[in-house]
Amino acid sequence: MGGNETSVTEFILLGFPLGPRTKLLLFGLFSLFYAFTLLGNGVILGLICLDRRLHTPMYFFLSHLAFVDIAYACNTVPQMLANLLSPAQPISFAGCLTQTFLFLTFAHTECLLLVVMSYDRYVAICRPLWYSAIMNWRVCTILVGTSWTLGVFLALVHLGLLLPLPFCGPQTVNHFFCEIIAVLKLACTDTRINELVVLAGAVSVLVGPFSSIVTSYLQILRAILRIQSGEGRQKAFSTCSSHLCVVGLFYGTAIVTYMAPKSSHSQEQKKILSLFYSLFNPMLNPLIYSLRNAEVKGVLRRVLWKQRSM
């Protein structure tokens, strides 16, 4: 905090300015989505841990994606639900910045994990004979570790620029969590450098990675079209289409939120877009991977059959 200039010690999250009945309806709906998010991603993590057939690089990366999705939801949704059910409770300055830091960490990490997963699919389909040599466990661990390290580092950069800013009022954050742009609007000083760094960060973790994913999948598409076996082609399309759905949902909403011109979306529209990558996407990801993936469905059936026979 900025010494004597900073008088604000807590913030109020405005959330969704709606009537009591609408808030109650949203509370029930979002609570259900939150439960599905935890259950779905928890099941994915459990299946990958329990079944040795899923101890492959692709599912190793998927397990980290599931963990990030759980962390995403746990970081933002409980506070949002509490504010829907009762008058907005204050969040401390430290709590708000912690939420911002964690959100940015998970967002950056998910961006990079999706790139790693696209590279894994590229090697599996375009370089199948070299797959075991290239995607060994040492390489997989380095790729995941690098994703997490860069995610934390980039979040620390934003936090380091945010901490010295003076906040002397108002206290109301016009969002349902401490989203960095919404918090910057409350600073009592020029925040153009912070906003420029946010934009640069968005370009580095959204445009760059998304471009590499598109390039990888163009190569994958060419390789799939050369596969003679109809079954092999269908299996390749199945695993890749699941990943593409997740990439489209995550990158699409994030790019529109952080890279669209300021005047193109109202704050209420940005809140709805934020719901996609903080609640809807984490809920949909396990459904996409389980419904479109024969291996996951097979493992789930075997686990359920064992439970019934016990």
PDB file of C-alpha atoms in Angstrom:
ATOM      1  CA  MET A   1       0.000   0.000   0.000  1.00  0.00           C
ATOM      2  CA  GLY A   2       1.158   3.475  -0.797  1.00  0.00           C
ATOM      3  CA  GLY A   3       2.063   4.842   2.645  1.00  0.00           C
ATOM      4  CA  ASN A   4      -0.003   7.738   4.023  1.00  0.00           C
ATOM      5  CA  GLU A   5      -1.744   8.315   0.679  1.00  0.00           C
ATOM      6  CA  THR A   6      -3.609   5.013   0.934  1.00  0.00           C
ATOM      7  CA  SER A   7      -6.630   5.181   3.173  1.00  0.00           C
ATOM      8  CA  VAL A   8      -8.698   2.337   1.706  1.00  0.00           C
ATOM      9  CA  THR A   9      -8.234  -0.887   3.684  1.00  0.00           C
ATOM     10  CA  GLU A  10     -11.135  -2.874   2.200  1.00  0.00           C
ATOM     11  CA  PHE A  11     -13.275  -3.049  -0.907  1.00  0.00           C
ATOM     12  CA  ILE A  12     -16.896  -3.854  -1.668  1.00  0.00           C
ATOM     13  CA  LEU A  13     -17.568  -6.145  -4.636  1.00  0.00           C
ATOM     14  CA  LEU A  14     -20.616  -4.779  -6.465  1.00  0.00           C
ATOM     15  CA  GLY A  15     -21.346  -8.050  -8.252  1.00  0.00           C
ATOM     16  CA  PHE A  16     -24.595  -8.093 -10.212  1.00  0.00           C
ATOM     17  CA  PRO A  17     -26.966  -5.189  -9.414  1.00  0.00           C
ATOM     18  CA  LEU A  18     -30.194  -7.182  -9.691  1.00  0.00           C
ATOM     19  CA  GLY A  19     -33.410  -7.662  -7.728  1.00  0.00           C
ATOM     20  CA  PRO A  20     -33.575 -10.082  -4.755  1.00  0.00           C
ATOM     21  CA  ARG A  21     -35.536 -12.760  -6.653  1.00  0.00           C
ATOM     22  CA  THR A  22     -33.156 -12.703  -9.611  1.00  0.00           C
ATOM     23  CA  LYS A  23     -30.179 -12.902  -7.250  1.00  0.00           C
ATOM     24  CA  LEU A  24     -31.725 -15.900  -5.489  1.00  0.00           C
ATOM     25  CA  LEU A  25     -32.292 -17.623  -8.842  1.00  0.00           C
ATOM     26  CA  LEU A  26     -28.695 -16.933  -9.896  1.00  0.00           C
ATOM     27  CA  PHE A  27     -27.453 -18.182  -6.529  1.00  0.00           C
ATOM     28  CA  GLY A  28     -29.175 -21.540  -7.075  1.00  0.00           C
ATOM     29  CA  LEU A  29     -28.016 -21.783 -10.697  1.00  0.00           C
ATOM     30  CA  PHE A  30     -24.400 -20.786 -10.029  1.00  0.00           C
ATOM     31  CA  SER A  31     -24.231 -23.065  -6.964  1.00  0.00           C
ATOM     32  CA  LEU A  32     -25.249 -25.962  -9.212  1.00  0.00           C
ATOM     33  CA  PHE A  33     -22.633 -24.993 -11.805  1.00  0.00           C
ATOM     34  CA  TYR A  34     -20.011 -24.700  -9.068  1.00  0.00           C
ATOM     35  CA  ALA A  35     -20.861 -28.161  -7.731  1.00  0.00           C
ATOM     36  CA  PHE A  36     -20.668 -29.621 -11.269  1.00  0.00           C
ATOM     37  CA  THR A  37     -17.290 -27.896 -11.769  1.00  0.00           C
ATOM     38  CA  LEU A  38     -15.815 -29.423  -8.625  1.00  0.00           C
ATOM     39  CA  LEU A  39     -17.394 -32.835  -9.266  1.00  0.00           C
ATOM     40  CA  GLY A  40     -16.522 -33.031 -12.972  1.00  0.00           C
ATOM     41  CA  ASN A  41     -12.903 -31.934 -12.635  1.00  0.00           C
ATOM     42  CA  GLY A  42     -12.538 -34.006  -9.468  1.00  0.00           C
ATOM     43  CA  VAL A  43     -13.728 -37.094 -11.357  1.00  0.00           C
ATOM     44  CA  ILE A  44     -11.232 -36.396 -14.166  1.00  0.00           C
ATOM     45  CA  LEU A  45      -8.401 -36.075 -11.634  1.00  0.00           C
ATOM     46  CA  GLY A  46      -9.527 -39.222  -9.793  1.00  0.00           C
ATOM     47  CA  LEU A  47      -9.771 -41.328 -12.950  1.00  0.00           C
ATOM     48  CA  ILE A  48      -6.317 -40.247 -14.135  1.00  0.00           C
ATOM     49  CA  CYS A  49      -4.808 -41.097 -10.737  1.00  0.00           C
ATOM     50  CA  LEU A  50      -6.604 -44.457 -10.393  1.00  0.00           C
ATOM     51  CA  ASP A  51      -6.175 -45.974 -13.859  1.00  0.00           C
ATOM     52  CA  ARG A  52      -2.665 -46.698 -15.142  1.00  0.00           C
ATOM     53  CA  ARG A  53      -3.923 -46.643 -18.743  1.00  0.00           C
ATOM     54  CA  LEU A  54      -4.391 -42.893 -18.355  1.00  0.00           C
ATOM     55  CA  HIS A  55      -0.810 -42.362 -17.137  1.00  0.00           C
ATOM     56  CA  THR A  56       0.215 -40.826 -20.464  1.00  0.00           C
ATOM     57  CA  PRO A  57       1.461 -37.319 -21.350  1.00  0.00           C
ATOM     58  CA  MET A  58      -1.936 -36.215 -22.685  1.00  0.00           C
ATOM     59  CA  TYR A  59      -3.739 -37.105 -19.450  1.00  0.00           C
ATOM     60  CA  PHE A  60      -0.878 -35.762 -17.339  1.00  0.00           C
ATOM     61  CA  PHE A  61      -1.483 -32.357 -18.949  1.00  0.00           C
ATOM     62  CA  LEU A  62      -5.247 -32.816 -18.637  1.00  0.00           C
ATOM     63  CA  SER A  63      -4.900 -33.481 -14.890  1.00  0.00           C
ATOM     64  CA  HIS A  64      -3.145 -30.122 -14.454  1.00  0.00           C
ATOM     65  CA  LEU A  65      -5.833 -28.412 -16.528  1.00  0.00           C
ATOM     66  CA  ALA A  66      -8.506 -29.953 -14.285  1.00  0.00           C
ATOM     67  CA  PHE A  67      -6.645 -28.757 -11.185  1.00  0.00           C
ATOM     68  CA  VAL A  68      -6.412 -25.215 -12.627  1.00  0.00           C
ATOM     69  CA  ASP A  69     -10.148 -25.252 -13.376  1.00  0.00           C
ATOM     70  CA  ILE A  70     -10.954 -26.264  -9.789  1.00  0.00           C
ATOM     71  CA  ALA A  71      -8.642 -23.536  -8.461  1.00  0.00           C
ATOM     72  CA  TYR A  72     -10.161 -20.971 -10.847  1.00  0.00           C
ATOM     73  CA  ALA A  73     -13.652 -21.649  -9.562  1.00  0.00           C
ATOM     74  CA  CYS A  74     -12.641 -21.815  -5.872  1.00  0.00           C
ATOM     75  CA  ASN A  75     -10.876 -18.464  -6.159  1.00  0.00           C
ATOM     76  CA  THR A  76     -13.832 -16.443  -7.491  1.00  0.00           C
ATOM     77  CA  VAL A  77     -17.146 -18.294  -7.154  1.00  0.00           C
ATOM     78  CA  PRO A  78     -17.607 -18.617  -3.330  1.00  0.00           C
ATOM     79  CA  GLN A  79     -17.329 -14.828  -2.857  1.00  0.00           C
ATOM     80  CA  MET A  80     -19.752 -14.257  -5.727  1.00  0.00           C
ATOM     81  CA  LEU A  81     -22.277 -16.696  -4.228  1.00  0.00           C
ATOM     82  CA  ALA A  82     -22.007 -15.072  -0.800  1.00  0.00           C
ATOM     83  CA  ASN A  83     -22.687 -11.633  -2.290  1.00  0.00           C
ATOM     84  CA  LEU A  84     -25.705 -12.946  -4.211  1.00  0.00           C
ATOM     85  CA  LEU A  85     -27.245 -14.386  -1.057  1.00  0.00           C
ATOM     86  CA  SER A  86     -26.672 -11.422   1.289  1.00  0.00           C
ATOM     87  CA  PRO A  87     -25.661  -7.750   1.111  1.00  0.00           C
ATOM     88  CA  ALA A  88     -22.138  -7.393  -0.252  1.00  0.00           C
ATOM     89  CA  GLN A  89     -19.560  -8.164   2.417  1.00  0.00           C
ATOM     90  CA  PRO A  90     -16.304  -6.188   2.379  1.00  0.00           C
ATOM     91  CA  ILE A  91     -13.110  -7.869   1.247  1.00  0.00           C
ATOM     92  CA  SER A  92      -9.826  -6.700   2.736  1.00  0.00           C
ATOM     93  CA  PHE A  93      -7.211  -4.930   0.633  1.00  0.00           C
ATOM     94  CA  ALA A  94      -4.833  -7.881   1.082  1.00  0.00           C
ATOM     95  CA  GLY A  95      -7.624 -10.368   0.306  1.00  0.00           C
ATOM     96  CA  CYS A  96      -8.547  -8.499  -2.849  1.00  0.00           C
ATOM     97  CA  LEU A  97      -4.972  -8.405  -4.143  1.00  0.00           C
ATOM     98  CA  THR A  98      -4.526 -12.081  -3.265  1.00  0.00           C
ATOM     99  CA  GLN A  99      -7.619 -12.937  -5.308  1.00  0.00           C
ATOM    100  CA  THR A 100      -6.281 -10.857  -8.217  1.00  0.00           C
ATOM    101  CA  PHE A 101      -2.889 -12.563  -8.027  1.00  0.00           C
ATOM    102  CA  LEU A 102      -4.367 -16.086  -7.903  1.00  0.00           C
ATOM    103  CA  PHE A 103      -6.771 -15.365 -10.756  1.00  0.00           C
ATOM    104  CA  LEU A 104      -3.934 -14.077 -12.965  1.00  0.00           C
ATOM    105  CA  THR A 105      -1.731 -17.048 -12.016  1.00  0.00           C
ATOM    106  CA  PHE A 106      -4.385 -19.587 -12.992  1.00  0.00           C
ATOM    107  CA  ALA A 107      -5.340 -17.673 -16.149  1.00  0.00           C
ATOM    108  CA  HIS A 108      -1.743 -17.461 -17.410  1.00  0.00           C
ATOM    109  CA  THR A 109      -1.063 -21.092 -16.479  1.00  0.00           C
ATOM    110  CA  GLU A 110      -4.165 -22.330 -18.321  1.00  0.00           C
ATOM    111  CA  CYS A 111      -3.157 -20.381 -21.447  1.00  0.00           C
ATOM    112  CA  LEU A 112       0.253 -22.034 -21.439  1.00  0.00           C
ATOM    113  CA  LEU A 113      -1.078 -25.509 -20.581  1.00  0.00           C
ATOM    114  CA  LEU A 114      -3.386 -25.357 -23.603  1.00  0.00           C
ATOM    115  CA  VAL A 115      -0.349 -24.597 -25.781  1.00  0.00           C
ATOM    116  CA  VAL A 116       1.516 -27.559 -24.264  1.00  0.00           C
ATOM    117  CA  MET A 117      -1.484 -29.804 -24.929  1.00  0.00           C
ATOM    118  CA  SER A 118      -1.638 -28.691 -28.564  1.00  0.00           C
ATOM    119  CA  TYR A 119       2.091 -29.458 -28.940  1.00  0.00           C
ATOM    120  CA  ASP A 120       1.477 -32.912 -27.446  1.00  0.00           C
ATOM    121  CA  ARG A 121      -1.253 -33.588 -30.021  1.00  0.00           C
ATOM    122  CA  TYR A 122       0.989 -32.261 -32.800  1.00  0.00           C
ATOM    123  CA  VAL A 123       3.794 -34.675 -31.885  1.00  0.00           C
ATOM    124  CA  ALA A 124       1.359 -37.600 -31.408  1.00  0.00           C
ATOM    125  CA  ILE A 125      -0.242 -37.171 -34.838  1.00  0.00           C
ATOM    126  CA  CYS A 126       2.476 -35.579 -36.988  1.00  0.00           C
ATOM    127  CA  ARG A 127       5.505 -37.374 -35.468  1.00  0.00           C
ATOM    128  CA  PRO A 128       4.031 -40.635 -34.090  1.00  0.00           C
ATOM    129  CA  LEU A 129       7.256 -42.677 -34.377  1.00  0.00           C
ATOM    130  CA  TRP A 130       9.144 -40.074 -32.350  1.00  0.00           C
ATOM    131  CA  TYR A 131       6.401 -39.490 -29.779  1.00  0.00           C
ATOM    132  CA  SER A 132       7.851 -41.621 -26.955  1.00  0.00           C
ATOM    133  CA  ALA A 133      11.287 -40.096 -27.387  1.00  0.00           C
ATOM    134  CA  ILE A 134      10.095 -36.473 -27.588  1.00  0.00           C
ATOM    135  CA  MET A 135       7.298 -36.537 -24.994  1.00  0.00           C
ATOM    136  CA  ASN A 136       9.125 -38.436 -22.267  1.00  0.00           C
ATOM    137  CA  TRP A 137       8.255 -37.794 -18.615  1.00  0.00           C
ATOM    138  CA  ARG A 138      11.206 -35.448 -18.100  1.00  0.00           C
ATOM    139  CA  VAL A 139      10.048 -33.223 -20.967  1.00  0.00           C
ATOM    140  CA  CYS A 140       6.425 -33.357 -19.789  1.00  0.00           C
ATOM    141  CA  THR A 141       7.430 -32.326 -16.265  1.00  0.00           C
ATOM    142  CA  ILE A 142       9.553 -29.457 -17.607  1.00  0.00           C
ATOM    143  CA  LEU A 143       6.700 -28.224 -19.826  1.00  0.00           C
ATOM    144  CA  VAL A 144       4.181 -28.260 -16.967  1.00  0.00           C
ATOM    145  CA  GLY A 145       6.669 -26.750 -14.515  1.00  0.00           C
ATOM    146  CA  THR A 146       7.485 -23.964 -16.984  1.00  0.00           C
ATOM    147  CA  SER A 147       3.766 -23.226 -17.472  1.00  0.00           C
ATOM    148  CA  TRP A 148       3.230 -22.852 -13.721  1.00  0.00           C
ATOM    149  CA  THR A 149       6.438 -20.851 -13.206  1.00  0.00           C
ATOM    150  CA  LEU A 150       5.621 -18.389 -15.981  1.00  0.00           C
ATOM    151  CA  GLY A 151       2.029 -18.138 -14.733  1.00  0.00           C
ATOM    152  CA  VAL A 152       3.218 -17.162 -11.251  1.00  0.00           C
ATOM    153  CA  PHE A 153       5.922 -14.824 -12.594  1.00  0.00           C
ATOM    154  CA  LEU A 154       3.559 -12.892 -14.887  1.00  0.00           C
ATOM    155  CA  ALA A 155       1.019 -12.562 -12.065  1.00  0.00           C
ATOM    156  CA  LEU A 156       3.782 -11.239  -9.777  1.00  0.00           C
ATOM    157  CA  VAL A 157       4.655  -8.576 -12.360  1.00  0.00           C
ATOM    158  CA  HIS A 158       1.068  -7.274 -12.288  1.00  0.00           C
ATOM    159  CA  LEU A 159       0.958  -7.503  -8.496  1.00  0.00           C
ATOM    160  CA  GLY A 160       4.251  -5.624  -8.184  1.00  0.00           C
ATOM    161  CA  LEU A 161       2.848  -2.753 -10.245  1.00  0.00           C
ATOM    162  CA  LEU A 162      -0.482  -2.808  -8.384  1.00  0.00           C
ATOM    163  CA  LEU A 163       0.835  -2.753  -4.802  1.00  0.00           C
ATOM    164  CA  PRO A 164       2.406   0.760  -4.834  1.00  0.00           C
ATOM    165  CA  LEU A 165      -0.761   2.429  -6.197  1.00  0.00           C
ATOM    166  CA  PRO A 166      -2.644   4.701  -3.767  1.00  0.00           C
ATOM    167  CA  PHE A 167      -6.304   3.818  -3.148  1.00  0.00           C
ATOM    168  CA  CYS A 168      -8.098   6.674  -1.391  1.00  0.00           C
ATOM    169  CA  GLY A 169     -11.693   5.977  -2.457  1.00  0.00           C
ATOM    170  CA  PRO A 170     -14.192   4.962  -3.755  1.00  0.00           C
ATOM    171  CA  GLN A 171     -14.237   1.426  -2.354  1.00  0.00           C
ATOM    172  CA  THR A 172     -16.701  -0.298  -4.702  1.00  0.00           C
ATOM    173  CA  VAL A 173     -15.211  -2.705  -7.259  1.00  0.00           C
ATOM    174  CA  ASN A 174     -17.637  -2.938 -10.172  1.00  0.00           C
ATOM    175  CA  HIS A 175     -17.220  -6.689 -10.613  1.00  0.00           C
ATOM    176  CA  PHE A 176     -18.025  -9.964  -8.845  1.00  0.00           C
ATOM    177  CA  PHE A 177     -14.356 -10.541  -7.970  1.00  0.00           C
ATOM    178  CA  CYS A 178     -11.194  -8.426  -7.760  1.00  0.00           C
ATOM    179  CA  GLU A 179     -10.551  -8.368 -11.496  1.00  0.00           C
ATOM    180  CA  ILE A 180      -7.409  -6.359 -12.220  1.00  0.00           C
ATOM    181  CA  ILE A 181      -8.934  -3.754 -14.592  1.00  0.00           C
ATOM    182  CA  ALA A 182     -11.859  -3.137 -12.210  1.00  0.00           C
ATOM    183  CA  VAL A 183      -9.420  -2.652  -9.291  1.00  0.00           C
ATOM    184  CA  LEU A 184      -7.182  -0.301 -11.299  1.00  0.00           C
ATOM    185  CA  LYS A 185     -10.163   2.011 -11.867  1.00  0.00           C
ATOM    186  CA  LEU A 186     -10.227   2.742  -8.122  1.00  0.00           C
ATOM    187  CA  ALA A 187      -6.616   3.966  -7.921  1.00  0.00           C
ATOM    188  CA  CYS A 188      -6.122   7.649  -7.148  1.00  0.00           C
ATOM    189  CA  THR A 189      -3.346   8.077  -9.701  1.00  0.00           C
ATOM    190  CA  ASP A 190      -2.523   7.564 -13.364  1.00  0.00           C
ATOM    191  CA  THR A 191      -2.710   3.832 -14.174  1.00  0.00           C
ATOM    192  CA  ARG A 192      -1.794   3.965 -17.859  1.00  0.00           C
ATOM    193  CA  ILE A 193       1.429   2.004 -17.280  1.00  0.00           C
ATOM    194  CA  ASN A 194      -0.526  -0.728 -15.466  1.00  0.00           C
ATOM    195  CA  GLU A 195      -3.121  -0.855 -18.241  1.00  0.00           C
ATOM    196  CA  LEU A 196      -0.357  -1.029 -20.858  1.00  0.00           C
ATOM    197  CA  VAL A 197       1.272  -3.935 -19.004  1.00  0.00           C
ATOM    198  CA  VAL A 198      -2.116  -5.722 -18.784  1.00  0.00           C
ATOM    199  CA  LEU A 199      -2.549  -5.299 -22.556  1.00  0.00           C
ATOM    200  CA  ALA A 200       1.026  -6.463 -23.219  1.00  0.00           C
ATOM    201  CA  GLY A 201       0.430  -9.448 -20.953  1.00  0.00           C
ATOM    202  CA  ALA A 202      -2.780 -10.279 -22.798  1.00  0.00           C
ATOM    203  CA  VAL A 203      -0.945 -10.159 -26.124  1.00  0.00           C
ATOM    204  CA  SER A 204       1.890 -12.355 -24.808  1.00  0.00           C
ATOM    205  CA  VAL A 205      -0.305 -15.058 -23.233  1.00  0.00           C
ATOM    206  CA  LEU A 206      -3.302 -14.894 -25.576  1.00  0.00           C
ATOM    207  CA  VAL A 207      -2.329 -13.865 -29.106  1.00  0.00           C
ATOM    208  CA  GLY A 208       1.087 -15.572 -29.160  1.00  0.00           C
ATOM    209  CA  PRO A 209      -0.044 -18.909 -27.712  1.00  0.00           C
ATOM    210  CA  PHE A 210      -3.304 -18.884 -29.685  1.00  0.00           C
ATOM    211  CA  SER A 211      -1.340 -18.347 -32.918  1.00  0.00           C
ATOM    212  CA  SER A 212       0.943 -21.281 -32.088  1.00  0.00           C
ATOM    213  CA  ILE A 213      -2.097 -23.476 -31.340  1.00  0.00           C
ATOM    214  CA  VAL A 214      -3.690 -22.551 -34.685  1.00  0.00           C
ATOM    215  CA  THR A 215      -0.396 -23.321 -36.477  1.00  0.00           C
ATOM    216  CA  SER A 216      -0.128 -26.683 -34.704  1.00  0.00           C
ATOM    217  CA  TYR A 217      -3.667 -27.650 -35.655  1.00  0.00           C
ATOM    218  CA  LEU A 218      -3.205 -26.688 -39.289  1.00  0.00           C
ATOM    219  CA  GLN A 219      -0.306 -29.159 -39.358  1.00  0.00           C
ATOM    220  CA  ILE A 220      -2.413 -31.719 -37.470  1.00  0.00           C
ATOM    221  CA  LEU A 221      -5.295 -31.313 -39.938  1.00  0.00           C
ATOM    222  CA  ARG A 222      -2.978 -31.972 -42.862  1.00  0.00           C
ATOM    223  CA  ALA A 223      -1.637 -35.094 -41.119  1.00  0.00           C
ATOM    224  CA  ILE A 224      -5.135 -36.373 -40.269  1.00  0.00           C
ATOM    225  CA  LEU A 225      -6.310 -35.997 -43.859  1.00  0.00           C
ATOM    226  CA  ARG A 226      -3.385 -38.199 -44.948  1.00  0.00           C
ATOM    227  CA  ILE A 227      -4.380 -41.033 -42.567  1.00  0.00           C
ATOM    228  CA  GLN A 228      -5.700 -43.939 -44.662  1.00  0.00           C
ATOM    229  CA  SER A 229      -7.551 -45.761 -41.859  1.00  0.00           C
ATOM    230  CA  GLY A 230     -11.052 -44.438 -41.173  1.00  0.00           C
ATOM    231  CA  GLU A 231     -10.834 -45.589 -37.546  1.00  0.00           C
ATOM    232  CA  GLY A 232      -7.467 -43.889 -37.057  1.00  0.00           C
ATOM    233  CA  ARG A 233      -8.756 -40.683 -38.595  1.00  0.00           C
ATOM    234  CA  GLN A 234     -11.844 -40.729 -36.357  1.00  0.00           C
ATOM    235  CA  LYS A 235      -9.738 -41.295 -33.208  1.00  0.00           C
ATOM    236  CA  ALA A 236      -7.424 -38.419 -34.125  1.00  0.00           C
ATOM    237  CA  PHE A 237     -10.359 -36.099 -34.804  1.00  0.00           C
ATOM    238  CA  SER A 238     -11.985 -37.121 -31.501  1.00  0.00           C
ATOM    239  CA  THR A 239      -9.014 -36.231 -29.277  1.00  0.00           C
ATOM    240  CA  CYS A 240      -8.199 -33.044 -31.192  1.00  0.00           C
ATOM    241  CA  SER A 241     -11.770 -31.753 -31.383  1.00  0.00           C
ATOM    242  CA  SER A 242     -12.080 -31.959 -27.573  1.00  0.00           C
ATOM    243  CA  HIS A 243      -8.988 -29.802 -27.160  1.00  0.00           C
ATOM    244  CA  LEU A 244     -10.135 -27.361 -29.846  1.00  0.00           C
ATOM    245  CA  CYS A 245     -13.492 -26.862 -28.104  1.00  0.00           C
ATOM    246  CA  VAL A 246     -11.708 -25.978 -24.847  1.00  0.00           C
ATOM    247  CA  VAL A 247      -9.265 -23.665 -26.661  1.00  0.00           C
ATOM    248  CA  GLY A 248     -12.096 -21.883 -28.469  1.00  0.00           C
ATOM    249  CA  LEU A 249     -14.123 -21.332 -25.288  1.00  0.00           C
ATOM    250  CA  PHE A 250     -11.188 -20.088 -23.203  1.00  0.00           C
ATOM    251  CA  TYR A 251      -9.259 -17.980 -25.684  1.00  0.00           C
ATOM    252  CA  GLY A 252     -12.379 -16.600 -27.356  1.00  0.00           C
ATOM    253  CA  THR A 253     -13.845 -15.106 -24.173  1.00  0.00           C
ATOM    254  CA  ALA A 254     -10.440 -13.962 -22.820  1.00  0.00           C
ATOM    255  CA  ILE A 255      -9.452 -12.172 -26.054  1.00  0.00           C
ATOM    256  CA  VAL A 256     -12.807 -10.403 -26.283  1.00  0.00           C
ATOM    257  CA  THR A 257     -12.574  -9.361 -22.607  1.00  0.00           C
ATOM    258  CA  TYR A 258      -8.988  -8.081 -22.502  1.00  0.00           C
ATOM    259  CA  MET A 259      -8.170  -7.082 -26.079  1.00  0.00           C
ATOM    260  CA  ALA A 260     -11.390  -5.516 -27.385  1.00  0.00           C
ATOM    261  CA  PRO A 261     -11.539  -1.674 -27.456  1.00  0.00           C
ATOM    262  CA  LYS A 262     -12.755  -0.138 -24.180  1.00  0.00           C
ATOM    263  CA  SER A 263     -15.939   1.238 -25.727  1.00  0.00           C
ATOM    264  CA  SER A 264     -17.008  -2.038 -27.367  1.00  0.00           C
ATOM    265  CA  HIS A 265     -18.387  -3.700 -24.197  1.00  0.00           C
ATOM    266  CA  SER A 266     -20.159  -2.338 -21.139  1.00  0.00           C
ATOM    267  CA  GLN A 267     -18.978  -3.363 -17.675  1.00  0.00           C
ATOM    268  CA  GLU A 268     -22.022  -5.624 -17.266  1.00  0.00           C
ATOM    269  CA  GLN A 269     -21.152  -7.428 -20.510  1.00  0.00           C
ATOM    270  CA  LYS A 270     -17.583  -7.883 -19.280  1.00  0.00           C
ATOM    271  CA  LYS A 271     -18.893  -9.454 -16.082  1.00  0.00           C
ATOM    272  CA  ILE A 272     -20.857 -11.980 -18.141  1.00  0.00           C
ATOM    273  CA  LEU A 273     -17.785 -12.734 -20.260  1.00  0.00           C
ATOM    274  CA  SER A 274     -15.772 -13.197 -17.061  1.00  0.00           C
ATOM    275  CA  LEU A 275     -18.316 -15.796 -15.935  1.00  0.00           C
ATOM    276  CA  PHE A 276     -17.361 -17.897 -18.954  1.00  0.00           C
ATOM    277  CA  TYR A 277     -13.719 -18.377 -18.049  1.00  0.00           C
ATOM    278  CA  SER A 278     -14.209 -18.386 -14.262  1.00  0.00           C
ATOM    279  CA  LEU A 279     -17.281 -20.668 -14.021  1.00  0.00           C
ATOM    280  CA  PHE A 280     -18.763 -21.910 -17.301  1.00  0.00           C
ATOM    281  CA  ASN A 281     -15.520 -23.068 -18.969  1.00  0.00           C
ATOM    282  CA  PRO A 282     -14.251 -24.963 -15.880  1.00  0.00           C
ATOM    283  CA  MET A 283     -17.653 -26.677 -15.689  1.00  0.00           C
ATOM    284  CA  LEU A 284     -17.752 -27.543 -19.409  1.00  0.00           C
ATOM    285  CA  ASN A 285     -14.148 -28.746 -19.791  1.00  0.00           C
ATOM    286  CA  PRO A 286     -14.604 -32.135 -18.047  1.00  0.00           C
ATOM    287  CA  LEU A 287     -17.869 -32.690 -19.948  1.00  0.00           C
ATOM    288  CA  ILE A 288     -16.130 -31.981 -23.260  1.00  0.00           C
ATOM    289  CA  TYR A 289     -13.217 -34.297 -22.484  1.00  0.00           C
ATOM    290  CA  SER A 290     -15.361 -37.115 -21.077  1.00  0.00           C
ATOM    291  CA  LEU A 291     -18.178 -37.055 -23.633  1.00  0.00           C
ATOM    292  CA  ARG A 292     -15.829 -36.859 -26.630  1.00  0.00           C
ATOM    293  CA  ASN A 293     -13.139 -39.191 -25.329  1.00  0.00           C
ATOM    294  CA  ALA A 294     -13.667 -42.955 -25.533  1.00  0.00           C
ATOM    295  CA  GLU A 295     -10.767 -43.731 -23.164  1.00  0.00           C
ATOM    296  CA  VAL A 296     -12.133 -41.558 -20.358  1.00  0.00           C
ATOM    297  CA  LYS A 297     -15.640 -42.965 -20.807  1.00  0.00           C
ATOM    298  CA  GLY A 298     -14.246 -46.500 -20.790  1.00  0.00           C
ATOM    299  CA  VAL A 299     -12.297 -45.933 -17.568  1.00  0.00           C
ATOM    300  CA  LEU A 300     -15.340 -44.310 -15.933  1.00  0.00           C
ATOM    301  CA  ARG A 301     -17.516 -47.317 -16.851  1.00  0.00           C
ATOM    302  CA  ARG A 302     -14.943 -49.738 -15.446  1.00  0.00           C
ATOM    303  CA  VAL A 303     -14.662 -47.790 -12.180  1.00  0.00           C
ATOM    304  CA  LEU A 304     -18.455 -47.640 -11.799  1.00  0.00           C
ATOM    305  CA  TRP A 305     -18.750 -51.368 -12.607  1.00  0.00           C
ATOM    306  CA  LYS A 306     -16.169 -52.206  -9.930  1.00  0.00           C
ATOM    307  CA  GLN A 307     -18.077 -50.143  -7.378  1.00  0.00           C
ATOM    308  CA  ARG A 308     -21.321 -51.968  -8.192  1.00  0.00           C
ATOM    309  CA  SER A 309     -19.726 -55.410  -7.984  1.00  0.00           C
ATOM    310  CA  MET A 310     -18.139 -54.726  -4.551  1.00  0.00           C
TER     311      MET A 310
END
